[in-house]
Coordinates of C-alpha atoms and ligand atoms in Angstrom, one line a residue:
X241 CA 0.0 0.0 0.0
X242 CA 1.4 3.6 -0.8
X243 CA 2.6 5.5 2.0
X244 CA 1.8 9.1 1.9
X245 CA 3.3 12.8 3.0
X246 CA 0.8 14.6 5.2
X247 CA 1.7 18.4 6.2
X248 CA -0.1 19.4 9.3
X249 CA -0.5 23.3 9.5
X250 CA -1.4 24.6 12.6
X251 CA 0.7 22.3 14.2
X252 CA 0.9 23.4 17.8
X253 CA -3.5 23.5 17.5
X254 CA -5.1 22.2 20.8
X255 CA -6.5 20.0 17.9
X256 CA -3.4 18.5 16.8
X257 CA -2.4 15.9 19.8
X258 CA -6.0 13.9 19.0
X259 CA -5.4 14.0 15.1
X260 CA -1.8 12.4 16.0
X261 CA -3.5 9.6 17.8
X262 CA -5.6 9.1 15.2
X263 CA -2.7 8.5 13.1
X264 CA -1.1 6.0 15.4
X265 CA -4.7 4.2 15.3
X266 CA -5.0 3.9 11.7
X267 CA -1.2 3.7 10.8
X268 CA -2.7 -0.2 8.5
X269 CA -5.4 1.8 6.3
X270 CA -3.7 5.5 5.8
X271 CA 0.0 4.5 6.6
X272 CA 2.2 7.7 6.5
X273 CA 5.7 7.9 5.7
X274 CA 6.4 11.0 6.8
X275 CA 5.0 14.0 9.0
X276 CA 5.5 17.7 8.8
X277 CA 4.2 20.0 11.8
X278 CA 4.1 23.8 10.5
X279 CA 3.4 26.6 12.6
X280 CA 4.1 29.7 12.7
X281 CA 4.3 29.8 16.4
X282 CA 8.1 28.3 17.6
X283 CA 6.7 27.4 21.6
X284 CA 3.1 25.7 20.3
X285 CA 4.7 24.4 18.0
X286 CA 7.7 22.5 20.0
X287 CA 5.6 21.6 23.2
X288 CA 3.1 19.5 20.2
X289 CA 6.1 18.8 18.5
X290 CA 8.0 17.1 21.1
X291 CA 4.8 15.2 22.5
X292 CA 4.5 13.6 18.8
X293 CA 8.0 12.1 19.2
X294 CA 7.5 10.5 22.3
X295 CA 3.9 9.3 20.8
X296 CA 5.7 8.1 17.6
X297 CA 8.7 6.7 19.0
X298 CA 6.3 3.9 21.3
X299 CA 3.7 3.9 19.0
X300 CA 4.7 4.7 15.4
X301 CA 8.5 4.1 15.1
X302 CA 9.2 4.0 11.4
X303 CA 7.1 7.3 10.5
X304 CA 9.4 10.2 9.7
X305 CA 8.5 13.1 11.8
X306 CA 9.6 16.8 11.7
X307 CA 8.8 19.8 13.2
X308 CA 9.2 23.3 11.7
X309 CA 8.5 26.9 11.9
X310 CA 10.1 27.0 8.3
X311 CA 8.1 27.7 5.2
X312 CA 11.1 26.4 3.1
X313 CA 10.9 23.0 5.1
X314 CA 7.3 22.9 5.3
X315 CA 6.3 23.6 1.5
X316 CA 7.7 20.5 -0.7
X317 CA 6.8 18.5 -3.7
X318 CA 6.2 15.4 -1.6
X319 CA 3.1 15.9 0.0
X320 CA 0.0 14.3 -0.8
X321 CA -2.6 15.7 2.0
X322 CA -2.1 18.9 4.1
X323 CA -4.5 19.3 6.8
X324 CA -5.3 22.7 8.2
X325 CA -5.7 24.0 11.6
X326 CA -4.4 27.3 11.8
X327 CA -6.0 30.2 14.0
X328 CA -4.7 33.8 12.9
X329 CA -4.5 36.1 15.7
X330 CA -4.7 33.1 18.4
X331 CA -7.1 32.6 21.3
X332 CA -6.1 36.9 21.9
X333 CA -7.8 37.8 19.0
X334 CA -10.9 35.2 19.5
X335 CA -11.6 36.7 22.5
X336 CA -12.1 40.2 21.7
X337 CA -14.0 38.6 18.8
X338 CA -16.4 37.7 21.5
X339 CA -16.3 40.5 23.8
X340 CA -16.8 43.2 21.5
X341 CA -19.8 42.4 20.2
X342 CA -21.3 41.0 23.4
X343 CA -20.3 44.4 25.1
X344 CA -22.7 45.7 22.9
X345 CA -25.6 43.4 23.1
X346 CA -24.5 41.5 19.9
X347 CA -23.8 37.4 19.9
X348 CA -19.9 37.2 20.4
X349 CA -19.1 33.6 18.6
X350 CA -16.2 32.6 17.0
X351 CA -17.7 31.5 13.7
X352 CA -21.4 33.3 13.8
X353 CA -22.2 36.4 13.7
X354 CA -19.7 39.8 14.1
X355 CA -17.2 37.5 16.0
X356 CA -17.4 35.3 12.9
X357 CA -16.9 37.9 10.7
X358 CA -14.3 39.5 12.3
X359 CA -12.3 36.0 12.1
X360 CA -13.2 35.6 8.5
X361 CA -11.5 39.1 7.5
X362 CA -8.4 37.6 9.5
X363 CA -8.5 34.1 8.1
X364 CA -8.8 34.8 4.2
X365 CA -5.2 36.4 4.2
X366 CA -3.7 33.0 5.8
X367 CA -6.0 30.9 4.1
X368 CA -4.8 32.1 0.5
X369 CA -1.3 32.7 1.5
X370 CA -1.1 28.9 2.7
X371 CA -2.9 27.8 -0.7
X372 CA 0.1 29.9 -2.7
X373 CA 2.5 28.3 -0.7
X374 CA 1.4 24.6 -0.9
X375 CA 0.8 25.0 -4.8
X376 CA 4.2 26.8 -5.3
X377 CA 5.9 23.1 -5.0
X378 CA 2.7 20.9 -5.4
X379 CA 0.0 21.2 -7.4
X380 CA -1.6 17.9 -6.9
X381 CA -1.9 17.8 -2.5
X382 CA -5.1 17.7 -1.4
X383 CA -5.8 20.0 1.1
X384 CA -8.1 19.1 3.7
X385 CA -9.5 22.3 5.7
X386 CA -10.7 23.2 9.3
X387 CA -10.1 26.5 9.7
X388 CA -12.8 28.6 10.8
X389 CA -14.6 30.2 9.9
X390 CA -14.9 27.4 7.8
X391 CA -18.5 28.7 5.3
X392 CA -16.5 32.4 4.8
X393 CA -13.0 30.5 4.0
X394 CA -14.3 28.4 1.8
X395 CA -16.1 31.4 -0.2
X396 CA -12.9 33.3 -0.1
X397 CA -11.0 30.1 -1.5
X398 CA -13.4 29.2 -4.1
X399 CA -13.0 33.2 -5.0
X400 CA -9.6 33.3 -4.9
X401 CA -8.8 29.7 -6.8
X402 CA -11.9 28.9 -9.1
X403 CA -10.4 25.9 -10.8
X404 CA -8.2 24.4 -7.7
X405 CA -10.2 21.3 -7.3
X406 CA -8.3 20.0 -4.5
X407 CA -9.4 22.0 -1.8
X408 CA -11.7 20.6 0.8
X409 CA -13.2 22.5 3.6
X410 CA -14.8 20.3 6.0
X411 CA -16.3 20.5 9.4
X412 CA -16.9 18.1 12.5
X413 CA -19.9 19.1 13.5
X414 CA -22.3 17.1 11.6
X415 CA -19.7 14.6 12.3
X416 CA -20.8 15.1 16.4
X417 CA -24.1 15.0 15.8
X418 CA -24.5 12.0 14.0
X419 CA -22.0 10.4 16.9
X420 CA -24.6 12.1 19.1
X421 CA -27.8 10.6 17.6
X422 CA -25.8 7.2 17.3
X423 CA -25.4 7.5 21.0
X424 CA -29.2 8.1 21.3
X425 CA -30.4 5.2 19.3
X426 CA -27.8 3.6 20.6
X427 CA -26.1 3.3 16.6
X428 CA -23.0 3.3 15.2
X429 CA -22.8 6.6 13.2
X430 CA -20.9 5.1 10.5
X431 CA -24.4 3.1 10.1
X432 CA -26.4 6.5 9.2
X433 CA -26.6 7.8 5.8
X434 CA -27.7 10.9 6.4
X435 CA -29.3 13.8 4.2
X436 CA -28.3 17.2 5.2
X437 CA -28.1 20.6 3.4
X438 CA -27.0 24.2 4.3
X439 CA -23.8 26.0 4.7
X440 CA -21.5 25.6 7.3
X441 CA -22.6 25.9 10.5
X442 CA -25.8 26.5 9.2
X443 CA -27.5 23.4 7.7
X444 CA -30.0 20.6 8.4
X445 CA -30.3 17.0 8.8
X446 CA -33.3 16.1 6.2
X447 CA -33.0 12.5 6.7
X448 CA -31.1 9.7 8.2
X449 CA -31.3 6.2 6.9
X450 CA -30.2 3.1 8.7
X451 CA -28.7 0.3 6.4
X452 CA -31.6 -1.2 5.3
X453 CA -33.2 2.1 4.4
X454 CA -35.5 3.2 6.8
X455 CA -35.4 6.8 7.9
X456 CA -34.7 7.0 11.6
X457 CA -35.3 10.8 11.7
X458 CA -38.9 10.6 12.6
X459 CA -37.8 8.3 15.7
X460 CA -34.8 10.6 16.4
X461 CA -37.3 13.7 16.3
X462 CA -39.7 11.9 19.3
X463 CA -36.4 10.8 20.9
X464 CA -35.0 14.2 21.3
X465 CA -38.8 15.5 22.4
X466 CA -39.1 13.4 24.9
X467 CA -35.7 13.6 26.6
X468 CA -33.6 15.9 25.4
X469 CA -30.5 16.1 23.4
X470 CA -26.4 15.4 24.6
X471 CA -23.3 15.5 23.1
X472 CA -21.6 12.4 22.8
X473 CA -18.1 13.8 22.9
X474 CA -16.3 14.3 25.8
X475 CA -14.7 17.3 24.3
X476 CA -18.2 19.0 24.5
X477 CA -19.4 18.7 27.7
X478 CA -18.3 22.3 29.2
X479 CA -21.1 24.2 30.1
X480 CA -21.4 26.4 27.0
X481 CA -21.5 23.1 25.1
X482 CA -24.1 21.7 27.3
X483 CA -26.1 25.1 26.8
X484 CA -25.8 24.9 23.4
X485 CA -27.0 21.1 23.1
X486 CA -30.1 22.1 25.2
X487 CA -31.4 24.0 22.5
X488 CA -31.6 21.4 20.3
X489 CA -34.8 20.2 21.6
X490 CA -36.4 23.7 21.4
X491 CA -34.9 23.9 18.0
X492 CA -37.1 20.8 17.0
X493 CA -40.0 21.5 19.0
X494 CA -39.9 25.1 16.6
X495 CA -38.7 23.5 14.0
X496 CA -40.1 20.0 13.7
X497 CA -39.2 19.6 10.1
X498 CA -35.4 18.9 10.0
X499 CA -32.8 18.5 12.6
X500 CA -30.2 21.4 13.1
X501 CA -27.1 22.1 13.3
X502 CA -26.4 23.5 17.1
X503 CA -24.5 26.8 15.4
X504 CA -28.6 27.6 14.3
X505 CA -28.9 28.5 18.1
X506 CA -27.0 31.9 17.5
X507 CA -29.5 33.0 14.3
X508 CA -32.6 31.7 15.8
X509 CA -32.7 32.9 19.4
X510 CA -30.1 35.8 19.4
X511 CA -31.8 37.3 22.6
X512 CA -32.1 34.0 24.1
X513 CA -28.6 32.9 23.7
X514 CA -27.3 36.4 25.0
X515 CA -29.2 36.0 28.4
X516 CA -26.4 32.6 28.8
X517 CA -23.2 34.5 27.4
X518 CA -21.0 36.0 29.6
X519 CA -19.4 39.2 28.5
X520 CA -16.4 38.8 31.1
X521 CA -16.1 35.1 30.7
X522 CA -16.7 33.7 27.1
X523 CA -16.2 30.2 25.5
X524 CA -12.4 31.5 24.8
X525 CA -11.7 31.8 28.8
X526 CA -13.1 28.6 29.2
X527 CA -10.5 27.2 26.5
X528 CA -7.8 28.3 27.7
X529 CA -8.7 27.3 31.9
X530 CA -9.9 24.1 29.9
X531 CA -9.1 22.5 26.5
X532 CA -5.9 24.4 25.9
X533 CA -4.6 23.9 29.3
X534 CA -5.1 20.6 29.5
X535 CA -3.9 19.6 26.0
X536 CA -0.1 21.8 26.8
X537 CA 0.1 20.6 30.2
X538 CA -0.7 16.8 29.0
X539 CA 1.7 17.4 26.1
X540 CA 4.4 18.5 28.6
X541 CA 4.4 16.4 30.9
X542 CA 4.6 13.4 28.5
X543 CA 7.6 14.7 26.9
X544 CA 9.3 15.3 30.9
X545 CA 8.2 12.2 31.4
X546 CA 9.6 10.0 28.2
X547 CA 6.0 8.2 27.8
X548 CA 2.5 8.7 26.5
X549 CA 1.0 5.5 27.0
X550 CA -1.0 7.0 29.8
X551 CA -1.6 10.7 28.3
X552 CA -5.5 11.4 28.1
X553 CA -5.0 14.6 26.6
X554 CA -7.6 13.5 23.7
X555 CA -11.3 13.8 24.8
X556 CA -12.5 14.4 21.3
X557 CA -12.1 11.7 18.8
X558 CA -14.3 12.9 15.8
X559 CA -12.0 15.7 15.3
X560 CA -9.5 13.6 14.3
X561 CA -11.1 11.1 13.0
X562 CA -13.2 12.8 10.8
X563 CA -9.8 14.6 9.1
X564 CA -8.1 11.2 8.5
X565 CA -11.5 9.4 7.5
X566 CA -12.0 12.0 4.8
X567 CA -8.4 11.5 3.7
X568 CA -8.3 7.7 3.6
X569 CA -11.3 8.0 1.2
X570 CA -9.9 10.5 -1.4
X571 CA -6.3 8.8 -1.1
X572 CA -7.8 4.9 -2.0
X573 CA -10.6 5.9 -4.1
X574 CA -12.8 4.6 -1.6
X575 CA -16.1 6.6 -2.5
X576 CA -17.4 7.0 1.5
X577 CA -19.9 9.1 2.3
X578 CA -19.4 12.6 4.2
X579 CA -21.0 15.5 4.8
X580 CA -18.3 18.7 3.6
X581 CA -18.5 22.0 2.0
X582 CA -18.7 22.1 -1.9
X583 CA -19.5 24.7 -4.5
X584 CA -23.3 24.6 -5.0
X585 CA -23.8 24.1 -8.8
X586 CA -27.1 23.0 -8.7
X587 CA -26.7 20.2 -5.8
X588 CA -29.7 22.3 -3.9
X589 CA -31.4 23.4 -6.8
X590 CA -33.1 26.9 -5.9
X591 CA -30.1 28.1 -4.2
X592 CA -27.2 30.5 -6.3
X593 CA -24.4 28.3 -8.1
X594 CA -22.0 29.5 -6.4
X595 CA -22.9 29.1 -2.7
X596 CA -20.5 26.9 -0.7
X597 CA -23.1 24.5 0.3
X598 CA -22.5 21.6 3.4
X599 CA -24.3 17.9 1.6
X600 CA -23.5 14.8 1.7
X601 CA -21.0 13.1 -0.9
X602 CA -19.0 10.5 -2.4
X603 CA -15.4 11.2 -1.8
X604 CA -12.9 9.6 -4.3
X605 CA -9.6 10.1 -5.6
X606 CA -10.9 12.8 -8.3
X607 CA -12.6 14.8 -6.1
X608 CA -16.4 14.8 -4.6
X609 CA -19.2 13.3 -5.8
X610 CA -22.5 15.2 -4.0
X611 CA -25.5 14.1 -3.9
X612 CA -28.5 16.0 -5.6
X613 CA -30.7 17.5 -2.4
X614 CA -33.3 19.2 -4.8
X615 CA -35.4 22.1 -4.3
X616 CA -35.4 23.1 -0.2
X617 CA -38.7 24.6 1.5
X618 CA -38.8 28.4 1.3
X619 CA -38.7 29.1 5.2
X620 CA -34.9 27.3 4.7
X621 CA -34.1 28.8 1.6
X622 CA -34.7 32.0 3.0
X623 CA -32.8 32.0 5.8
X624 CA -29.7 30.1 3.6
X625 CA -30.4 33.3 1.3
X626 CA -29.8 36.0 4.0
X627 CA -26.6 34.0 5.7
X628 CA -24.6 33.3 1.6
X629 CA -25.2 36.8 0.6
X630 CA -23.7 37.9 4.5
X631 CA -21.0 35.4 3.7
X632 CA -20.3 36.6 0.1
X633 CA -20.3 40.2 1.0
X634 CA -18.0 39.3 3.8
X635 CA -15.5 37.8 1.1
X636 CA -15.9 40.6 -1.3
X637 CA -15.0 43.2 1.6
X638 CA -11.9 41.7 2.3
X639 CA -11.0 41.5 -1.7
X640 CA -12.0 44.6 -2.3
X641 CA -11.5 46.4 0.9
X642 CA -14.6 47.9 1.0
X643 CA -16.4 49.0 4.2
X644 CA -19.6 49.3 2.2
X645 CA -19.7 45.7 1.4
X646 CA -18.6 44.9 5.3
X647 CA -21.8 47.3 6.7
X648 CA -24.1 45.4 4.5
X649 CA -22.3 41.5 5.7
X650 CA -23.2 42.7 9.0
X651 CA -26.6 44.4 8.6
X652 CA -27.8 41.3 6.5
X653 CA -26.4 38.8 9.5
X654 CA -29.7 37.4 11.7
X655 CA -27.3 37.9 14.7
X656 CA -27.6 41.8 14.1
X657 CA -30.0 43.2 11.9
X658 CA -29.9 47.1 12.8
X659 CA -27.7 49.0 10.0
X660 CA -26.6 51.1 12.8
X661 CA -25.7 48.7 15.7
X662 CA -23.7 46.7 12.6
X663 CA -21.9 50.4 12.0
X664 CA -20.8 50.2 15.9
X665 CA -19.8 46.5 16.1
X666 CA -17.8 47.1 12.5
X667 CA -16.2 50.3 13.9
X668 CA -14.9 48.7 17.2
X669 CA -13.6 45.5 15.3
X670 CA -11.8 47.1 12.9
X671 CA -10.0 48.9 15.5
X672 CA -9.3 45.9 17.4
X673 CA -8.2 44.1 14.0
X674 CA -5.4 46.7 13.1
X675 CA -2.3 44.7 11.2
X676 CA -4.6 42.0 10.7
X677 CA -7.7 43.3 8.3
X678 CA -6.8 45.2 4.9
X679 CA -7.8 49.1 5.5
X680 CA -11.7 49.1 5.1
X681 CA -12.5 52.4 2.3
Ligands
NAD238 P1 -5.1 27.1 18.3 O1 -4.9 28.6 18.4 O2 -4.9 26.3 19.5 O3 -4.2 26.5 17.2 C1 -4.0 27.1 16.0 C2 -2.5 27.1 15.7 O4 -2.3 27.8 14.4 C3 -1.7 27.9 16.6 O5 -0.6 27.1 17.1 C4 -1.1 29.1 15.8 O6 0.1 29.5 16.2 C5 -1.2 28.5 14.4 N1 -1.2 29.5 13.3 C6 -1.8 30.7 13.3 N2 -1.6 31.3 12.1 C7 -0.9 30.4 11.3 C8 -0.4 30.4 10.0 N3 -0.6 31.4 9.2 N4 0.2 29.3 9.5 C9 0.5 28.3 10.4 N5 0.0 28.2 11.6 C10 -0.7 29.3 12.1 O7 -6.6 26.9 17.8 P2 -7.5 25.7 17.9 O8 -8.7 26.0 18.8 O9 -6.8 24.5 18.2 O10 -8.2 25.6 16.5 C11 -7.4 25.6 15.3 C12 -8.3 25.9 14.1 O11 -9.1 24.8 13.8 C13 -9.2 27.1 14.3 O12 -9.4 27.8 13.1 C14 -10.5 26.4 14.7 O13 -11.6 27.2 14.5 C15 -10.5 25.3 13.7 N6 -11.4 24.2 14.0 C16 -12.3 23.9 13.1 C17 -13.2 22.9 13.2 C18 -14.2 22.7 12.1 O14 -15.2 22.1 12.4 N7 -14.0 23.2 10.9 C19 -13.2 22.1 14.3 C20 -12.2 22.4 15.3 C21 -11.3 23.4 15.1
G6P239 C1 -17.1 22.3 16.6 C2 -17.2 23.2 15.4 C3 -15.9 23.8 15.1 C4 -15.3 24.5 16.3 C5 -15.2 23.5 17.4 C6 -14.5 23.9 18.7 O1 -16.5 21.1 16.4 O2 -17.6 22.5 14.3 O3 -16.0 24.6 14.0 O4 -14.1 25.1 16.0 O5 -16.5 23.0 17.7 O6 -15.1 25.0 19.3 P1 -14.5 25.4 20.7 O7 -15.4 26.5 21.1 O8 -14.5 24.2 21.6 O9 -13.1 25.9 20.4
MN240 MN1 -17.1 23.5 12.4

């Protein structure tokens, strides 16, 4: 079987410890020959770094692993898959993403609403400078991507590269809700075939067929009524995750055609979210006392130490899995089903071509295959409407530097709605986002 390159950028993520296990654990179906780290971080990047070679030395001796800080190192003709991780600005920058707005009364997320927006405008500049850099050496690597926010990325790179076909900007979140509802009906989610449309972080579950066919959606629907709705990774169990999972079941009980996506929360019930976000403590803060802390501390203690057999410093497995899943089924042609990010072009038929739609497809070795989703009700096809024109617009602002287009992202964003309470939250984050945001005419 072919071993392949893989480039991991974003190297020292909180992410990256739980994608190297999921190496280890798959080293007989995507065996790797050798392993990049790239970051542009040196410390993040060495305390990650030096966990991985105590995790590959017991557990994965022959790969060959590297570490680097080096774009010269990094970018080479050899790799086959880079996967992205990367966070411009850092956890500093997420949290005034959050604050601001919430200081004014506004949702403060990292991918929805103003916060979201403000991480876009910071992300495209990576994003395509990372896409320039891979294709400088190597114009065949697929590259796999996670970077948030993930729906305005994937409009900037579909802008930026119209005919790369090997980009692929993928999410986990379906990926934790299926795990979810397979813990609820007590399924393995690799059993579900599930329908879903939308764009990232905003999307629905239409359907979800077991293997003989039936649809279990009806039964997950009465499930979720009757008691409720959990996450079935440990990773999401702080309380801003178990908030977010209790609106589920209001969601359906509002809702009752579909199943959402938990990021609908933020669009749906703005004031009710608001009344649980905390402008002096937000989902950053409890990163860094949590997820973060844990991960570096884990990471350096294991490297003190000489051992990782008894690190638990991975509580989320789909993260990882997902990644390397997607991967294996691209690199042998395999054809599995997942649900990832994809120029429209007619997949949801009364939706724009070129909206970066989140279906179901086919992934081969020559790129997706989605599956046709058809003609969506007009309650969802409005609301899809209002959120690809706010994404769009928030593309074209960064292109084109224009703080018209950036007033009307905002203004069109469910989160805000008033033209002048977008015009404060814009004003505040482009301060904030000096040496990170082109100038805004
Ligand atoms: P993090 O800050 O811990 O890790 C990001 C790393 O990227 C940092 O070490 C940072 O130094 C590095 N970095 C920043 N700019 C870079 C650049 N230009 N090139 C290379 N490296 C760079 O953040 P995290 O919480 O671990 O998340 C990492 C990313 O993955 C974020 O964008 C996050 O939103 C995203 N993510 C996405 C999904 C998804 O569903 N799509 C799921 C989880 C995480
Ligand atoms: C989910 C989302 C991601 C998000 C991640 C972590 O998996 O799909 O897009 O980045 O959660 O969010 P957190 O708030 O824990 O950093
Ligand atoms: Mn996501």
């Amino acid at each position: 079987m072919k071993k392949y390159t893989v480039l991991i950028v974003g190297g020292g993520s909180t992410w990256t410890p739980g994608l190297l296990k999921g190496i280890c654990a798959r080293q007989e179906t995507f065996p790797i020959e050798k392993l990049i780290m790239y970051d542009v971080n040196e410390e993040r990047q060495q305390v990650i770094g030096d966990f991985a070679k105590t995790l590959f030395r017991e557990d994965y001796p022959e790969i060959d692993f590297h570490y680097t800080t080096s774009k010269d190192e990094a970018f080479t003709e050899s790799i086959d898959f880079v996967f992205v991780q990367m966070r411009t600005g850092g956890y500093t920058m997420r949290e005034q993403d959050e604050k601001i707005p919430l200081e004014m009364g506004l949702i403060g997320q990292e991918t929805c609403g103003p916060g979201g927006f403000a991480y876009g405008m910071r992300s495209i500049k990576d994003m395509i400078e990372l896409v320039q850099n891979v294709r400088k050496h190597n114009k065949e690597a697929w590259i796999l991507n996670y970077t948030n926010p993930a729906a305005i990325v994937a409009v900037a790179l579909q802008n930026a590269f119209p005919e790369d076909k090997r980009i692929l900007n993928i999410c986990d979140q379906p990926e934790n809700l299926l795990r979810s509802y397979g813990r609820l009906l007590n399924m393995n989610e690799r059993d579900f075939d599930p329908v879903y449309f939308g764009l990232n972080h905003f999307g629905w579950f239409t359907n979800l067929y077991d293997p003989e066919g039936k649809d279990l959606l009806p039964l997950l629907r009465e499930t979720i009524l009757d008691g409720g709705f959990r996450p079935a990774d440990h990773e999401q169990r702080d309380q801003s995750w178990l908030d977010t999972y209790a609106m589920v079941e209001q969601m359906v009980r509002d809702f009752p055609d579909y199943l959402p996506n938990t990021y609908l929360q933020y669009y749906l019930y703005p004031d009710k979210v608001l009344q649980k976000l905390n402008p002096s403590f937000t989902r950053t803060n409890e990163v860094q006392n949590g997820r973060e802390k844990r991960v570096f501390d884990d990471c350096r203690r294991v490297s003190e130490t000489g051992t990782a057999k008894d690190s638990n410093v991975i509580v989320n497995d789909a993260h990882g899995e997902f990644i390397l899943i997607v991967a294996e089924s691209i690199a042998h042609n395999k054809g599995n089903n997942f649900i990832v990010i994809l120029k429209n072009n007619g997949i949801v038929s009364n939706l724009p071509d070129d909206a970066m739609v989140e279906v179901s497809a086919s992934l081969y070795a020559n790129g997706p295959r989605p599956y046709a989703v058809g003609d969506i009700p007009v309650f969802y096809k409005g609301l899809i409407e209002g959120q690809y024109a706010y994404e769009r617009l928030t593309a074209e602002a960064f292109m084109e530097g224009s703080y018209a287009k950036a007033l009307q992202a905002l203004t069109l964003n469910r989160t805000i709605v008033s033209a002048s309470k977008a015009r404060e939250v814009l004003d505040a984050l482009i301060e904030a986002n000096q040496g990170f945001w082109p100038e805004l005419r």
